[in-house]
Tab-separated table of C-alpha atoms in Angstrom:
chain	number	residue	atom	x	y	z
S	1	UNK	CA	-135.593	-45.061	-90.049
S	2	UNK	CA	-132.189	-45.990	-91.451
S	3	UNK	CA	-129.024	-44.113	-90.442
S	4	UNK	CA	-128.223	-41.213	-92.769
S	5	UNK	CA	-124.905	-42.844	-93.702
S	6	UNK	CA	-126.700	-46.024	-94.743
S	7	UNK	CA	-128.530	-43.956	-97.359
S	8	UNK	CA	-125.282	-42.844	-99.048
S	9	UNK	CA	-124.885	-44.379	-102.500
S	10	UNK	CA	-122.387	-47.244	-102.586
S	11	UNK	CA	-119.714	-45.278	-104.471
S	12	UNK	CA	-119.685	-42.609	-101.720
S	13	UNK	CA	-119.898	-44.947	-98.723
S	14	UNK	CA	-116.201	-45.707	-98.064
S	15	UNK	CA	-115.567	-43.083	-95.390
S	16	UNK	CA	-113.361	-44.436	-92.597
S	17	UNK	CA	-115.487	-42.619	-90.054
S	18	UNK	CA	-118.948	-43.572	-91.206
S	19	UNK	CA	-119.049	-45.485	-94.486
S	20	UNK	CA	-120.992	-48.737	-94.569
S	21	UNK	CA	-118.496	-49.960	-97.195
S	22	UNK	CA	-115.426	-49.441	-94.979
S	23	UNK	CA	-115.277	-52.567	-92.819
S	24	UNK	CA	-112.189	-51.304	-90.954
S	25	UNK	CA	-113.703	-47.944	-90.001
S	26	UNK	CA	-115.791	-46.551	-87.150
S	27	UNK	CA	-119.121	-46.914	-88.998
S	28	UNK	CA	-120.681	-44.001	-87.121
S	29	UNK	CA	-124.455	-43.922	-87.565
S	30	UNK	CA	-126.432	-40.682	-87.424
S	31	UNK	CA	-130.199	-40.434	-87.097
S	32	UNK	CA	-132.719	-37.635	-87.427
S	33	UNK	CA	-134.648	-37.134	-84.185
S	34	UNK	CA	-137.145	-34.315	-84.407
S	35	UNK	CA	-135.284	-31.118	-85.307
S	36	UNK	CA	-131.933	-32.623	-84.371
S	37	UNK	CA	-129.498	-35.260	-85.547
S	38	UNK	CA	-128.057	-37.769	-83.077
S	39	UNK	CA	-125.135	-40.230	-83.160
S	40	UNK	CA	-124.076	-42.529	-80.352
S	41	UNK	CA	-120.626	-44.091	-80.126
S	42	UNK	CA	-118.620	-45.845	-77.422
S	43	UNK	CA	-114.915	-45.591	-78.275
S	44	UNK	CA	-112.582	-48.516	-77.871
S	45	UNK	CA	-110.177	-48.063	-74.949
S	46	UNK	CA	-107.211	-47.737	-77.334
S	47	UNK	CA	-108.423	-44.226	-78.194
S	48	UNK	CA	-106.587	-42.600	-75.306
S	49	UNK	CA	-105.477	-38.990	-75.001
S	50	UNK	CA	-104.032	-38.903	-71.530
S	51	UNK	CA	-104.974	-42.015	-69.532
S	52	UNK	CA	-108.707	-42.018	-68.719
S	53	UNK	CA	-109.640	-39.525	-71.423
S	54	UNK	CA	-110.780	-40.078	-75.012
S	55	UNK	CA	-108.370	-39.090	-77.787
S	56	UNK	CA	-109.234	-35.659	-79.201
S	57	UNK	CA	-108.552	-36.795	-82.754
S	58	UNK	CA	-111.351	-39.353	-82.440
S	59	UNK	CA	-113.684	-36.663	-81.116
S	60	UNK	CA	-112.804	-34.527	-84.141
S	61	UNK	CA	-113.497	-37.513	-86.409
S	62	UNK	CA	-116.897	-38.180	-84.854
S	63	UNK	CA	-117.893	-34.518	-85.142
S	64	UNK	CA	-116.729	-34.422	-88.761
S	65	UNK	CA	-118.797	-37.443	-89.822
S	66	UNK	CA	-121.762	-36.410	-87.696
S	67	UNK	CA	-121.566	-32.965	-89.260
S	68	UNK	CA	-121.459	-33.977	-92.910
S	69	UNK	CA	-124.277	-36.504	-92.411
S	70	UNK	CA	-126.352	-33.908	-90.567
S	71	UNK	CA	-125.735	-31.347	-93.299
S	72	UNK	CA	-126.935	-33.786	-95.972
S	73	UNK	CA	-129.999	-34.659	-93.901
S	74	UNK	CA	-130.914	-31.040	-93.161
S	75	UNK	CA	-130.514	-30.142	-96.841
S	76	UNK	CA	-132.823	-33.018	-97.806
S	77	UNK	CA	-135.384	-31.981	-95.214
S	78	UNK	CA	-135.265	-28.386	-96.483
S	79	UNK	CA	-135.982	-29.687	-99.984
S	80	UNK	CA	-138.675	-32.085	-98.757
S	81	UNK	CA	-136.708	-35.107	-99.977
S	82	UNK	CA	-137.834	-38.337	-98.337
S	83	UNK	CA	-134.978	-39.610	-96.140
S	84	UNK	CA	-136.322	-43.135	-96.482
S	85	UNK	CA	-135.459	-43.363	-100.159
S	86	UNK	CA	-132.652	-45.822	-100.939
S	87	UNK	CA	-129.921	-43.495	-102.269
S	88	UNK	CA	-129.462	-40.099	-100.670
S	89	UNK	CA	-129.155	-37.508	-103.479
S	90	UNK	CA	-127.098	-35.074	-101.372
S	91	UNK	CA	-123.559	-35.734	-100.123
S	92	UNK	CA	-121.437	-33.137	-98.344
S	93	UNK	CA	-117.740	-32.622	-97.682
S	94	UNK	CA	-116.178	-30.539	-94.925
S	95	UNK	CA	-114.860	-27.054	-95.665
S	96	UNK	CA	-114.338	-25.971	-92.052
S	97	UNK	CA	-114.453	-27.836	-88.762
S	98	UNK	CA	-114.090	-25.828	-85.547
S	99	UNK	CA	-114.006	-27.729	-82.258
S	100	UNK	CA	-113.942	-26.469	-78.682
S	101	UNK	CA	-112.787	-29.057	-76.179
S	102	UNK	CA	-114.647	-28.095	-73.007
S	103	UNK	CA	-113.744	-30.940	-70.671
S	104	UNK	CA	-111.779	-34.164	-70.762
S	105	UNK	CA	-114.016	-36.865	-72.301
S	106	UNK	CA	-114.136	-39.930	-70.043
S	107	UNK	CA	-113.234	-43.319	-71.521
S	108	UNK	CA	-115.616	-46.274	-71.275
S	109	UNK	CA	-118.753	-44.166	-71.735
S	110	UNK	CA	-121.232	-43.823	-74.580
S	111	UNK	CA	-120.724	-40.482	-76.299
S	112	UNK	CA	-123.801	-38.712	-77.632
S	113	UNK	CA	-123.359	-36.244	-80.478
S	114	UNK	CA	-126.205	-33.913	-81.400
S	115	UNK	CA	-126.473	-31.559	-84.368
S	116	UNK	CA	-128.697	-28.590	-85.106
S	117	UNK	CA	-129.000	-26.787	-88.414
S	118	UNK	CA	-127.500	-23.300	-88.247
S	119	UNK	CA	-127.845	-22.124	-91.854
S	120	UNK	CA	-128.200	-23.199	-95.472
S	121	UNK	CA	-126.845	-20.753	-98.066
S	122	UNK	CA	-126.692	-22.279	-101.531
S	123	UNK	CA	-124.275	-25.222	-101.353
S	124	UNK	CA	-123.010	-24.175	-97.878
S	125	UNK	CA	-124.620	-25.848	-94.866
S	126	UNK	CA	-123.644	-25.001	-91.276
S	127	UNK	CA	-124.386	-27.281	-88.345
S	128	UNK	CA	-123.797	-26.719	-84.622
S	129	UNK	CA	-122.837	-29.788	-82.604
S	130	UNK	CA	-122.361	-30.939	-79.031
S	131	UNK	CA	-120.680	-34.076	-77.728
S	132	UNK	CA	-121.704	-35.245	-74.273
S	133	UNK	CA	-120.695	-38.086	-71.946
S	134	UNK	CA	-122.988	-38.921	-69.016
S	135	UNK	CA	-124.882	-35.700	-69.742
S	136	UNK	CA	-121.796	-33.473	-69.515
S	137	UNK	CA	-120.829	-31.429	-72.577
S	138	UNK	CA	-117.236	-32.406	-73.339
S	139	UNK	CA	-116.922	-30.729	-76.750
S	140	UNK	CA	-118.829	-28.391	-79.006
S	141	UNK	CA	-118.248	-27.946	-82.693
S	142	UNK	CA	-119.385	-26.189	-85.804
S	143	UNK	CA	-119.054	-27.560	-89.306
S	144	UNK	CA	-119.301	-25.753	-92.604
S	145	UNK	CA	-120.166	-28.469	-95.094
S	146	UNK	CA	-120.283	-28.078	-98.859
S	147	UNK	CA	-122.755	-29.955	-100.940
S	148	UNK	CA	-121.062	-31.932	-103.708
S	149	UNK	CA	-122.235	-31.142	-107.210
S	150	UNK	CA	-124.218	-33.955	-108.759
M	1	UNK	CA	-82.767	-34.686	-82.227
M	2	UNK	CA	-85.568	-36.875	-80.882
M	3	UNK	CA	-89.196	-36.314	-81.852
M	4	UNK	CA	-91.058	-34.025	-79.442
M	5	UNK	CA	-93.474	-36.832	-78.579
M	6	UNK	CA	-90.601	-39.114	-77.625
M	7	UNK	CA	-89.674	-36.576	-74.931
M	8	UNK	CA	-93.089	-36.847	-73.228
M	9	UNK	CA	-92.851	-38.511	-69.826
M	10	UNK	CA	-94.056	-42.117	-69.852
M	11	UNK	CA	-97.282	-41.378	-67.931
M	12	UNK	CA	-98.339	-38.843	-70.595
M	13	UNK	CA	-97.279	-40.841	-73.662
M	14	UNK	CA	-100.401	-42.943	-74.360
M	15	UNK	CA	-102.019	-40.669	-76.955
M	16	UNK	CA	-103.555	-42.689	-79.799
M	17	UNK	CA	-102.292	-40.123	-82.267
M	18	UNK	CA	-98.724	-39.709	-81.131
M	19	UNK	CA	-97.869	-41.529	-77.918
M	20	UNK	CA	-94.826	-43.789	-77.921
M	21	UNK	CA	-96.660	-45.944	-75.343
M	22	UNK	CA	-99.706	-46.585	-77.553
M	23	UNK	CA	-98.657	-49.460	-79.798
M	24	UNK	CA	-102.012	-49.423	-81.664
M	25	UNK	CA	-101.895	-45.707	-82.494
M	26	UNK	CA	-100.531	-43.538	-85.286
M	27	UNK	CA	-97.308	-42.652	-83.437
M	28	UNK	CA	-96.978	-39.320	-85.216
M	29	UNK	CA	-93.523	-37.815	-84.750
M	30	UNK	CA	-92.950	-34.070	-84.778
M	31	UNK	CA	-89.566	-32.387	-85.075
M	32	UNK	CA	-88.308	-28.838	-84.639
M	33	UNK	CA	-86.738	-27.548	-87.866
M	34	UNK	CA	-85.487	-23.988	-87.527
M	35	UNK	CA	-88.431	-21.777	-86.570
M	36	UNK	CA	-90.970	-24.434	-87.552
M	37	UNK	CA	-92.178	-27.832	-86.468
M	38	UNK	CA	-92.576	-30.625	-89.019
M	39	UNK	CA	-94.337	-34.013	-89.025
M	40	UNK	CA	-94.446	-36.456	-91.917
M	41	UNK	CA	-97.046	-39.213	-92.199
M	42	UNK	CA	-98.240	-41.514	-94.975
M	43	UNK	CA	-101.758	-42.718	-94.134
M	44	UNK	CA	-102.799	-46.303	-94.637
M	45	UNK	CA	-105.203	-46.726	-97.557
M	46	UNK	CA	-108.067	-47.626	-95.195
M	47	UNK	CA	-108.270	-43.951	-94.215
M	48	UNK	CA	-110.604	-43.063	-97.062
M	49	UNK	CA	-113.020	-40.126	-97.269
M	50	UNK	CA	-114.397	-40.511	-100.735
M	51	UNK	CA	-112.347	-42.958	-102.830
M	52	UNK	CA	-108.904	-41.504	-103.636
M	53	UNK	CA	-108.987	-38.946	-100.832
M	54	UNK	CA	-107.702	-39.113	-97.256
M	55	UNK	CA	-110.294	-39.219	-94.470
M	56	UNK	CA	-110.791	-35.761	-92.940
M	57	UNK	CA	-110.972	-37.169	-89.437
M	58	UNK	CA	-107.412	-38.452	-89.808
M	59	UNK	CA	-106.298	-35.037	-91.029
M	60	UNK	CA	-107.905	-33.493	-87.943
M	61	UNK	CA	-106.112	-36.054	-85.765
M	62	UNK	CA	-102.731	-35.327	-87.316
M	63	UNK	CA	-103.204	-31.566	-86.919
M	64	UNK	CA	-104.290	-32.028	-83.293
M	65	UNK	CA	-101.220	-34.068	-82.327
M	66	UNK	CA	-98.893	-31.922	-84.393
M	67	UNK	CA	-100.382	-28.859	-82.730
M	68	UNK	CA	-100.058	-29.933	-79.101
M	69	UNK	CA	-96.506	-31.181	-79.677
M	70	UNK	CA	-95.592	-27.938	-81.428
M	71	UNK	CA	-97.119	-25.884	-78.613
M	72	UNK	CA	-95.061	-27.762	-76.018
M	73	UNK	CA	-91.910	-27.340	-78.102
M	74	UNK	CA	-92.450	-23.624	-78.735
M	75	UNK	CA	-93.147	-23.058	-75.015
M	76	UNK	CA	-89.905	-24.858	-74.142
M	77	UNK	CA	-87.945	-22.845	-76.685
M	78	UNK	CA	-89.432	-19.617	-75.302
M	79	UNK	CA	-88.236	-20.642	-71.839
M	80	UNK	CA	-84.848	-21.780	-73.135
M	81	UNK	CA	-85.483	-25.363	-72.008
M	82	UNK	CA	-83.213	-27.859	-73.732
M	83	UNK	CA	-85.383	-30.074	-75.987
M	84	UNK	CA	-82.815	-32.830	-75.744
M	85	UNK	CA	-83.484	-33.485	-72.072
M	86	UNK	CA	-85.147	-36.834	-71.396
M	87	UNK	CA	-88.539	-35.771	-70.001
M	88	UNK	CA	-90.284	-32.747	-71.505
M	89	UNK	CA	-91.527	-30.583	-68.637
M	90	UNK	CA	-94.379	-29.049	-70.673
M	91	UNK	CA	-97.423	-30.975	-71.949
M	92	UNK	CA	-100.373	-29.325	-73.664
M	93	UNK	CA	-103.993	-30.241	-74.325
M	94	UNK	CA	-106.239	-28.835	-77.028
M	95	UNK	CA	-108.783	-26.145	-76.193
M	96	UNK	CA	-109.707	-25.259	-79.781
M	97	UNK	CA	-108.910	-26.828	-83.132
M	98	UNK	CA	-110.042	-25.015	-86.272
M	99	UNK	CA	-109.408	-26.701	-89.626
M	100	UNK	CA	-109.965	-25.449	-93.153
M	101	UNK	CA	-110.055	-28.215	-95.738
M	102	UNK	CA	-108.718	-26.517	-98.872
M	103	UNK	CA	-108.475	-29.404	-101.308
M	104	UNK	CA	-109.058	-33.141	-101.315
M	105	UNK	CA	-105.950	-34.824	-99.851
M	106	UNK	CA	-104.681	-37.546	-102.190
M	107	UNK	CA	-104.207	-41.060	-100.826
M	108	UNK	CA	-100.889	-42.884	-101.152
M	109	UNK	CA	-98.794	-39.756	-100.615
M	110	UNK	CA	-96.611	-38.571	-97.747
M	111	UNK	CA	-98.358	-35.738	-95.924
M	112	UNK	CA	-96.186	-32.957	-94.515
M	113	UNK	CA	-97.525	-30.932	-91.593
M	114	UNK	CA	-95.779	-27.733	-90.597
M	115	UNK	CA	-96.406	-25.537	-87.564
M	116	UNK	CA	-95.481	-21.961	-86.718
M	117	UNK	CA	-95.875	-20.277	-83.358
M	118	UNK	CA	-98.578	-17.629	-83.420
M	119	UNK	CA	-98.712	-16.508	-79.773
M	120	UNK	CA	-97.940	-17.486	-76.189
M	121	UNK	CA	-100.107	-15.831	-73.545
M	122	UNK	CA	-99.666	-17.379	-70.124
M	123	UNK	CA	-100.782	-21.025	-70.403
M	124	UNK	CA	-102.350	-20.445	-73.850
M	125	UNK	CA	-100.248	-21.287	-76.889
M	126	UNK	CA	-101.501	-20.776	-80.468
M	127	UNK	CA	-99.952	-22.502	-83.466
M	128	UNK	CA	-100.732	-22.098	-87.171
M	129	UNK	CA	-100.449	-25.235	-89.278
M	130	UNK	CA	-100.477	-26.374	-92.888
M	131	UNK	CA	-100.843	-29.874	-94.296
M	132	UNK	CA	-99.457	-30.460	-97.782
M	133	UNK	CA	-99.319	-33.384	-100.206
M	134	UNK	CA	-96.912	-33.206	-103.146
M	135	UNK	CA	-96.393	-29.516	-102.301
M	136	UNK	CA	-100.086	-28.634	-102.483
M	137	UNK	CA	-101.734	-27.205	-99.361
M	138	UNK	CA	-104.687	-29.500	-98.654
M	139	UNK	CA	-105.598	-28.174	-95.207
M	140	UNK	CA	-104.712	-25.366	-92.862
M	141	UNK	CA	-105.400	-25.285	-89.168
M	142	UNK	CA	-104.996	-23.326	-85.991
M	143	UNK	CA	-104.768	-24.825	-82.538
M	144	UNK	CA	-105.200	-23.151	-79.175
M	145	UNK	CA	-103.348	-25.415	-76.778
M	146	UNK	CA	-103.369	-25.115	-72.998
M	147	UNK	CA	-100.348	-25.966	-70.945
M	148	UNK	CA	-101.146	-28.520	-68.262
M	149	UNK	CA	-100.339	-27.452	-64.730
M	150	UNK	CA	-97.433	-29.354	-63.251
């Protein structure tokens, strides 16, 4: 299956964090795996917080893009929309992003971000997230995403 | 007066968002103005969310760095430490960052981030923040910062 972000229509695929049409950005890719969503990303060493630890702003960025992609995917799944169609009909923006930094995130490691659907209420979609490095939870987050009107 | 981040000791000044020793980073600068802290930043156009709007992950980054710098400054002020001394004796890391995205943030504009002290309880310092563009509040945030042990 394609990444969720690669299903965004071209006019909504410029996000610095995850847009396929932003060549200078992170190009985060999020996949549906069973009941969860998963992204994997190994940050460049320039993304330092204090030496040895990954910059918190990058962690926030990854959770934001993982969250909006997950919200769109979960909304599609709830409506039985085929995620393999070329243009994803649902695109979400962030209303609230709440991050708990649990431990310093080590540099030089692959980070794994997982999302689980918490709730869908009309255009509001909530997703719980974890970010781990070497199996250790370094951050948790919750996003409230809003589905854009068509 | 110098920016708060320029008072960080050299071994704690590599933050991608605001460290003077990270030449590839944003180098956000935060200043004390009266009872508030203020940062000003004009994002590069590559930081796109949807076309015309600033990438939310960058907004999160700016609020994170503004927040930890503000927390360190407010803690110093509370302890009557002179902010003009060369090395700042207090450095904070983020425990929680909670952001409300209120409106799309226009690209090509100077963003103004302001912080106000909410509470100091032992090593925990809370700061309320707003991010405005052309006088419009685009995001609000709250940070819970933890003072690093010496």
